[in-house]
mmCIF file of C-alpha atoms in Angstrom:
data_model
loop_
_atom_site.group_PDB
_atom_site.id
_atom_site.type_symbol
_atom_site.label_atom_id
_atom_site.label_comp_id
_atom_site.label_asym_id
_atom_site.label_seq_id
_atom_site.Cartn_x
_atom_site.Cartn_y
_atom_site.Cartn_z
ATOM 1 C CA MET A 1 13.103 33.143 -101.018
ATOM 2 C CA ARG A 2 10.578 33.577 -98.230
ATOM 3 C CA ASN A 3 11.862 32.490 -94.824
ATOM 4 C CA GLY A 4 14.950 31.119 -96.627
ATOM 5 C CA PRO A 5 17.480 31.244 -93.775
ATOM 6 C CA SER A 6 15.003 29.802 -91.310
ATOM 7 C CA ARG A 7 14.184 26.830 -93.508
ATOM 8 C CA ILE A 8 17.895 26.188 -94.122
ATOM 9 C CA LEU A 9 18.570 26.098 -90.384
ATOM 10 C CA GLN A 10 15.698 23.681 -89.878
ATOM 11 C CA CYS A 11 17.123 21.329 -92.519
ATOM 12 C CA VAL A 12 20.604 21.476 -91.044
ATOM 13 C CA SER A 13 19.203 20.838 -87.582
ATOM 14 C CA ARG A 14 17.286 17.782 -88.759
ATOM 15 C CA ILE A 15 20.327 16.396 -90.595
ATOM 16 C CA LEU A 16 22.543 16.800 -87.531
ATOM 17 C CA ALA A 17 19.893 15.206 -85.370
ATOM 18 C CA THR A 18 19.720 12.204 -87.682
ATOM 19 C CA VAL A 19 23.508 11.801 -87.653
ATOM 20 C CA VAL A 20 23.645 12.016 -83.887
ATOM 21 C CA LEU A 21 20.838 9.501 -83.617
ATOM 22 C CA CYS A 22 23.056 7.044 -85.459
ATOM 23 C CA LEU A 23 25.976 7.679 -83.125
ATOM 24 C CA GLY A 24 24.300 8.424 -79.838
ATOM 25 C CA ILE A 25 21.334 7.490 -77.718
ATOM 26 C CA CYS A 26 18.068 9.216 -78.551
ATOM 27 C CA THR A 27 15.669 10.242 -75.780
ATOM 28 C CA GLY A 28 13.036 11.891 -77.997
ATOM 29 C CA SER A 29 10.301 10.617 -80.268
ATOM 30 C CA ASN A 30 11.482 12.274 -83.472
ATOM 31 C CA ALA A 31 14.581 13.807 -84.908
ATOM 32 C CA SER A 32 13.461 17.419 -84.498
ATOM 33 C CA ALA A 33 12.529 17.022 -80.823
ATOM 34 C CA ALA A 34 15.161 14.485 -79.735
ATOM 35 C CA THR A 35 17.852 14.981 -77.124
ATOM 36 C CA PHE A 36 21.013 12.908 -77.279
ATOM 37 C CA MET A 37 23.867 11.487 -75.216
ATOM 38 C CA ILE A 38 27.042 10.811 -77.183
ATOM 39 C CA PRO A 39 28.914 7.860 -75.567
ATOM 40 C CA LEU A 40 32.492 8.421 -74.497
ATOM 41 C CA ILE A 41 35.328 5.897 -74.770
ATOM 42 C CA PRO A 42 35.425 3.822 -71.532
ATOM 43 C CA ASN A 43 38.168 4.764 -69.089
ATOM 44 C CA PHE A 44 39.742 1.337 -68.456
ATOM 45 C CA PRO A 45 42.148 1.117 -65.490
ATOM 46 C CA LEU A 46 45.831 1.023 -66.412
ATOM 47 C CA VAL A 47 47.665 -2.301 -66.047
ATOM 48 C CA ASP A 48 50.597 -1.998 -63.641
ATOM 49 C CA CYS A 49 51.515 -5.551 -62.617
ATOM 50 C CA ASN A 50 54.619 -4.564 -60.656
ATOM 51 C CA SER A 51 52.853 -1.689 -58.858
ATOM 52 C CA ASN A 52 55.540 0.846 -59.686
ATOM 53 C CA GLY A 53 53.045 3.477 -60.789
ATOM 54 C CA VAL A 54 53.901 3.056 -64.458
ATOM 55 C CA GLU A 55 51.677 1.274 -66.936
ATOM 56 C CA ASP A 56 53.240 -2.011 -68.067
ATOM 57 C CA THR A 57 53.362 -1.023 -71.728
ATOM 58 C CA ASP A 58 55.208 2.175 -70.772
ATOM 59 C CA ASP A 59 57.557 0.206 -68.515
ATOM 60 C CA ILE A 60 58.455 -2.020 -71.446
ATOM 61 C CA THR A 61 58.661 0.810 -73.988
ATOM 62 C CA ASN A 62 60.849 2.906 -71.680
ATOM 63 C CA GLY A 63 63.106 -0.033 -70.903
ATOM 64 C CA THR A 64 62.402 0.114 -67.168
ATOM 65 C CA SER A 65 61.043 -3.440 -67.397
ATOM 66 C CA ALA A 66 62.324 -6.178 -69.685
ATOM 67 C CA ASP A 67 59.965 -8.242 -71.816
ATOM 68 C CA CYS A 68 62.321 -10.799 -73.323
ATOM 69 C CA ASN A 69 59.575 -12.967 -74.792
ATOM 70 C CA SER A 70 57.609 -10.000 -76.211
ATOM 71 C CA ASN A 71 54.330 -11.063 -74.643
ATOM 72 C CA GLY A 72 53.526 -7.569 -73.388
ATOM 73 C CA ILE A 73 54.089 -8.537 -69.753
ATOM 74 C CA PRO A 74 57.173 -7.365 -67.830
ATOM 75 C CA ASP A 75 59.462 -10.318 -67.145
ATOM 76 C CA GLU A 76 59.312 -9.856 -63.374
ATOM 77 C CA CYS A 77 55.515 -10.203 -63.507
ATOM 78 C CA ASP A 78 55.779 -13.196 -65.832
ATOM 79 C CA ILE A 79 57.989 -14.905 -63.266
ATOM 80 C CA ASN A 80 56.118 -13.837 -60.115
ATOM 81 C CA SER A 81 52.805 -15.038 -61.527
ATOM 82 C CA GLY A 82 54.279 -18.406 -62.457
ATOM 83 C CA PHE A 83 53.499 -17.852 -66.123
ATOM 84 C CA SER A 84 57.223 -18.125 -66.881
ATOM 85 C CA LEU A 85 59.737 -20.218 -64.935
ATOM 86 C CA ASP A 86 63.038 -18.905 -63.630
ATOM 87 C CA CYS A 87 64.667 -21.992 -62.160
ATOM 88 C CA ASN A 88 68.092 -20.400 -61.686
ATOM 89 C CA GLY A 89 66.735 -17.259 -60.014
ATOM 90 C CA ASN A 90 68.412 -14.786 -62.373
ATOM 91 C CA SER A 91 65.180 -12.807 -62.962
ATOM 92 C CA VAL A 92 65.091 -13.905 -66.601
ATOM 93 C CA PRO A 93 62.486 -16.427 -67.813
ATOM 94 C CA ASP A 94 64.136 -19.767 -68.545
ATOM 95 C CA THR A 95 62.969 -19.792 -72.152
ATOM 96 C CA CYS A 96 64.726 -16.463 -72.726
ATOM 97 C CA ASP A 97 67.910 -17.743 -71.078
ATOM 98 C CA ILE A 98 67.815 -20.677 -73.478
ATOM 99 C CA ASP A 99 66.979 -18.576 -76.556
ATOM 100 C CA ALA A 100 69.780 -16.145 -75.755
ATOM 101 C CA GLY A 101 72.282 -18.953 -75.275
ATOM 102 C CA THR A 102 73.049 -17.972 -71.686
ATOM 103 C CA ALA A 103 71.709 -21.348 -70.532
ATOM 104 C CA LYS A 104 72.054 -24.704 -72.274
ATOM 105 C CA ASP A 105 69.102 -26.987 -72.916
ATOM 106 C CA CYS A 106 70.680 -29.987 -74.598
ATOM 107 C CA ASN A 107 67.542 -32.142 -74.594
ATOM 108 C CA GLY A 108 65.143 -29.399 -75.702
ATOM 109 C CA ASN A 109 62.772 -29.688 -72.734
ATOM 110 C CA LEU A 110 62.890 -25.905 -72.086
ATOM 111 C CA ILE A 111 64.588 -26.427 -68.719
ATOM 112 C CA PRO A 112 68.174 -25.156 -68.398
ATOM 113 C CA ASP A 113 70.530 -28.103 -67.984
ATOM 114 C CA THR A 114 71.996 -26.699 -64.768
ATOM 115 C CA CYS A 115 68.540 -26.645 -63.177
ATOM 116 C CA GLU A 116 67.746 -30.125 -64.403
ATOM 117 C CA ILE A 117 70.924 -31.474 -62.839
ATOM 118 C CA ILE A 118 70.282 -29.716 -59.516
ATOM 119 C CA ALA A 119 66.754 -31.164 -59.507
ATOM 120 C CA GLY A 120 68.146 -34.678 -59.804
ATOM 121 C CA GLY A 121 68.882 -35.054 -63.495
ATOM 122 C CA SER A 122 71.637 -37.570 -64.162
ATOM 123 C CA ASP A 123 75.155 -36.164 -64.492
ATOM 124 C CA CYS A 124 77.183 -39.113 -63.275
ATOM 125 C CA ASN A 125 80.602 -37.621 -64.017
ATOM 126 C CA ASN A 126 79.781 -34.132 -62.683
ATOM 127 C CA ASN A 127 80.733 -32.332 -65.892
ATOM 128 C CA ASN A 128 77.511 -30.249 -65.953
ATOM 129 C CA ILE A 129 76.274 -32.120 -69.014
ATOM 130 C CA ILE A 130 73.182 -34.284 -68.702
ATOM 131 C CA ASP A 131 74.214 -37.903 -69.275
ATOM 132 C CA SER A 132 71.699 -38.556 -72.044
ATOM 133 C CA CYS A 133 72.977 -35.516 -73.960
ATOM 134 C CA GLU A 134 76.555 -36.592 -73.455
ATOM 135 C CA VAL A 135 75.695 -39.920 -75.064
ATOM 136 C CA LEU A 136 73.303 -38.788 -77.806
ATOM 137 C CA LEU A 137 74.911 -35.494 -78.778
ATOM 138 C CA LEU A 138 78.564 -35.769 -77.805
ATOM 139 C CA GLY A 139 79.110 -39.434 -78.617
ATOM 140 C CA ALA A 140 80.141 -40.693 -75.183
ATOM 141 C CA ASP A 141 80.548 -44.492 -75.125
ATOM 142 C CA ASP A 142 77.385 -46.273 -73.991
ATOM 143 C CA CYS A 143 77.735 -49.933 -74.920
ATOM 144 C CA ASN A 144 74.589 -51.062 -73.098
ATOM 145 C CA GLY A 145 72.368 -48.251 -74.390
ATOM 146 C CA ASN A 146 71.217 -47.041 -70.970
ATOM 147 C CA LEU A 147 72.018 -43.387 -71.833
ATOM 148 C CA VAL A 148 74.685 -43.295 -69.137
ATOM 149 C CA PRO A 149 78.323 -42.908 -70.215
ATOM 150 C CA ASP A 150 80.211 -46.180 -69.793
ATOM 151 C CA GLU A 151 82.716 -44.452 -67.538
ATOM 152 C CA CYS A 152 79.961 -44.280 -64.904
ATOM 153 C CA ASP A 153 78.730 -47.865 -65.260
ATOM 154 C CA ILE A 154 80.166 -50.767 -63.257
ATOM 155 C CA ASP A 155 83.392 -52.362 -64.459
ATOM 156 C CA CYS A 156 84.238 -54.499 -61.432
ATOM 157 C CA ASP A 157 87.332 -56.115 -62.932
ATOM 158 C CA SER A 158 88.629 -52.803 -64.336
ATOM 159 C CA ASN A 159 89.262 -54.234 -67.788
ATOM 160 C CA GLY A 160 87.767 -51.249 -69.592
ATOM 161 C CA VAL A 161 84.539 -53.049 -70.519
ATOM 162 C CA ILE A 162 81.486 -52.481 -68.337
ATOM 163 C CA ASP A 163 80.113 -55.630 -66.761
ATOM 164 C CA ASP A 164 76.748 -55.439 -68.554
ATOM 165 C CA CYS A 165 78.410 -55.539 -71.943
ATOM 166 C CA GLU A 166 80.932 -58.172 -70.930
ATOM 167 C CA ILE A 167 78.108 -60.449 -69.797
ATOM 168 C CA THR A 168 76.067 -59.752 -72.930
ATOM 169 C CA ALA A 169 79.046 -60.769 -75.047
ATOM 170 C CA ASP A 170 79.676 -63.920 -72.973
ATOM 171 C CA PRO A 171 76.761 -65.007 -70.735
ATOM 172 C CA THR A 172 78.889 -67.741 -69.118
ATOM 173 C CA LYS A 173 80.623 -64.989 -67.154
ATOM 174 C CA ASP A 174 77.437 -64.619 -65.105
ATOM 175 C CA CYS A 175 76.364 -68.181 -64.418
ATOM 176 C CA ASP A 176 73.724 -67.242 -61.841
ATOM 177 C CA ILE A 177 72.281 -64.514 -64.076
ATOM 178 C CA ASP A 178 72.337 -61.861 -61.350
ATOM 179 C CA GLY A 179 73.924 -59.160 -63.506
ATOM 180 C CA ALA A 180 77.281 -59.348 -61.741
ATOM 181 C CA LEU A 181 80.429 -60.901 -63.155
ATOM 182 C CA ASP A 182 81.133 -64.205 -61.402
ATOM 183 C CA LEU A 183 84.801 -63.257 -61.188
ATOM 184 C CA CYS A 184 83.957 -60.293 -58.990
ATOM 185 C CA GLN A 185 81.820 -62.450 -56.741
ATOM 186 C CA TYR A 186 84.273 -65.236 -55.994
ATOM 187 C CA SER A 187 87.602 -63.410 -56.182
ATOM 188 C CA SER A 188 88.715 -61.237 -53.282
ATOM 189 C CA GLU A 189 91.068 -59.518 -55.722
ATOM 190 C CA TYR A 190 87.998 -57.885 -57.245
ATOM 191 C CA GLY A 191 86.014 -57.402 -54.059
ATOM 192 C CA GLY A 192 84.474 -60.869 -53.965
ATOM 193 C CA VAL A 193 84.502 -63.709 -51.423
ATOM 194 C CA ASP A 194 86.946 -66.526 -52.117
ATOM 195 C CA ALA A 195 84.751 -69.051 -50.305
ATOM 196 C CA LEU A 196 82.125 -68.763 -53.041
ATOM 197 C CA ASP A 197 84.465 -70.797 -55.259
ATOM 198 C CA CYS A 198 85.798 -73.186 -52.654
ATOM 199 C CA ASP A 199 87.336 -75.599 -55.171
ATOM 200 C CA ASP A 200 89.074 -72.787 -57.099
ATOM 201 C CA ASN A 201 87.770 -73.938 -60.470
ATOM 202 C CA LEU A 202 86.698 -70.378 -61.429
ATOM 203 C CA VAL A 203 83.017 -71.318 -61.290
ATOM 204 C CA LEU A 204 80.703 -70.160 -58.531
ATOM 205 C CA ASP A 205 79.867 -73.069 -56.241
ATOM 206 C CA SER A 206 76.190 -72.110 -56.361
ATOM 207 C CA CYS A 207 76.163 -72.576 -60.125
ATOM 208 C CA GLN A 208 77.828 -75.979 -59.876
ATOM 209 C CA ILE A 209 75.247 -77.088 -57.331
ATOM 210 C CA THR A 210 72.384 -75.726 -59.436
ATOM 211 C CA ALA A 211 73.669 -77.722 -62.381
ATOM 212 C CA ASN A 212 74.167 -80.894 -60.295
ATOM 213 C CA ALA A 213 72.436 -81.101 -56.908
ATOM 214 C CA ALA A 214 74.367 -84.290 -56.041
ATOM 215 C CA LEU A 215 77.447 -82.129 -55.462
ATOM 216 C CA ASP A 216 75.870 -80.888 -52.209
ATOM 217 C CA CYS A 217 74.390 -83.879 -50.415
ATOM 218 C CA ASP A 218 73.444 -81.964 -47.267
ATOM 219 C CA THR A 219 72.010 -79.020 -49.246
ATOM 220 C CA ASP A 220 73.927 -76.452 -47.228
ATOM 221 C CA GLY A 221 75.127 -74.562 -50.295
ATOM 222 C CA ILE A 222 78.702 -75.793 -49.922
ATOM 223 C CA LEU A 223 80.240 -78.227 -52.372
ATOM 224 C CA ASP A 224 80.790 -81.633 -50.796
ATOM 225 C CA SER A 225 84.328 -81.550 -52.159
ATOM 226 C CA CYS A 226 85.024 -78.644 -49.815
ATOM 227 C CA GLU A 227 83.560 -80.280 -46.706
ATOM 228 C CA THR A 228 85.055 -82.800 -44.279
ATOM 229 C CA ASP A 229 85.177 -86.469 -45.278
ATOM 230 C CA THR A 230 86.998 -88.116 -42.374
ATOM 231 C CA ASP A 231 87.269 -91.584 -43.892
ATOM 232 C CA SER A 232 87.853 -90.296 -47.440
ATOM 233 C CA ASP A 233 85.170 -92.569 -48.769
ATOM 234 C CA GLY A 234 83.698 -89.905 -51.028
ATOM 235 C CA THR A 235 80.802 -89.119 -48.716
ATOM 236 C CA ILE A 236 81.140 -86.123 -46.430
ATOM 237 C CA ASP A 237 80.668 -86.681 -42.737
ATOM 238 C CA ASP A 238 77.332 -84.852 -42.663
ATOM 239 C CA CYS A 239 75.938 -87.414 -45.092
ATOM 240 C CA ASP A 240 77.987 -90.458 -43.956
ATOM 241 C CA PRO A 241 76.357 -92.725 -41.318
ATOM 242 C CA ASP A 242 79.816 -94.022 -40.298
ATOM 243 C CA ASP A 243 82.279 -91.153 -40.482
ATOM 244 C CA ASP A 244 85.365 -93.142 -39.504
ATOM 245 C CA ASN A 245 84.353 -96.221 -41.461
ATOM 246 C CA ASP A 246 84.948 -98.521 -38.497
ATOM 247 C CA GLY A 247 81.778 -100.481 -38.983
ATOM 248 C CA VAL A 248 79.955 -98.842 -36.102
ATOM 249 C CA ALA A 249 77.287 -96.281 -36.891
ATOM 250 C CA ASP A 250 78.136 -92.821 -35.673
ATOM 251 C CA GLY A 251 75.233 -92.819 -33.224
ATOM 252 C CA ASP A 252 76.587 -95.946 -31.533
ATOM 253 C CA ASP A 253 80.311 -95.212 -31.842
ATOM 254 C CA SER A 254 82.170 -94.026 -28.762
ATOM 255 C CA ASP A 255 84.383 -91.970 -31.073
ATOM 256 C CA GLN A 256 82.838 -91.550 -34.469
ATOM 257 C CA LEU A 257 85.932 -89.929 -35.919
ATOM 258 C CA ASN A 258 88.492 -92.479 -34.739
ATOM 259 C CA ASN A 259 88.292 -95.880 -36.348
ATOM 260 C CA LEU A 260 90.652 -97.291 -33.715
ATOM 261 C CA LEU A 261 88.029 -96.705 -31.079
ATOM 262 C CA CYS A 262 84.960 -98.563 -32.113
ATOM 263 C CA ARG A 263 83.304 -99.492 -28.815
ATOM 264 C CA ASP A 264 79.577 -100.089 -29.145
ATOM 265 C CA VAL A 265 78.366 -97.745 -26.436
ATOM 266 C CA ASP A 266 74.842 -99.171 -26.349
ATOM 267 C CA THR A 267 76.090 -102.754 -26.531
ATOM 268 C CA ASP A 268 73.559 -103.677 -29.143
ATOM 269 C CA GLY A 269 76.108 -105.392 -31.239
#
């Protein structure tokens, strides 16, 4: 065949040019006269979040950096960036501590219980168990449903029943509805003030007066029965115009507490 090898080379050249045109960037006007640039894979910078000179993926693969949550980021970088929390400062993300069982998270909020308690979470009996978990998961007594073990709630009379529940069962034990047992308010035996039940009838004076204002004629908050009534006429001196009942009004009496001395000091009769 005439010029056979030459024609074959021309065909091969054109085919290669066409292929390269598909892969590269052509700078000519036709396949036979084109020049090409074949693009190279970009040289992206290596990621080395901890600046130890080793790419993060190699750090993790080699075991020189832990990646407990398998997110492709060394744990120390997770923590330092704030992406993962490490509330107990053990260099392990909290979620991994919890997943591994090295930290408890009784309420499932992804915060180790120890950190929650240190931050102000309620642990009234200092047993390192959050109160709500102690009630909901461990069955601690909580008669008033406030998610605090009863042992930490107020039981002022030490009868084994917290005051809230005692009052709920018998509202008369808190006559002034202030949330405190009356007994512990008027009895010094339980930290109260005896004077608040001056007639010793086991009812707060304030409640008696609220129920019947006539029991405190001078409205001083003290039962009349506990105040001075010099002439025993049933009206306390503060409300009695003639304390000694000698027939002379106190303002005119030379001695308003002695009915044997009844001189009319202003001589008005």
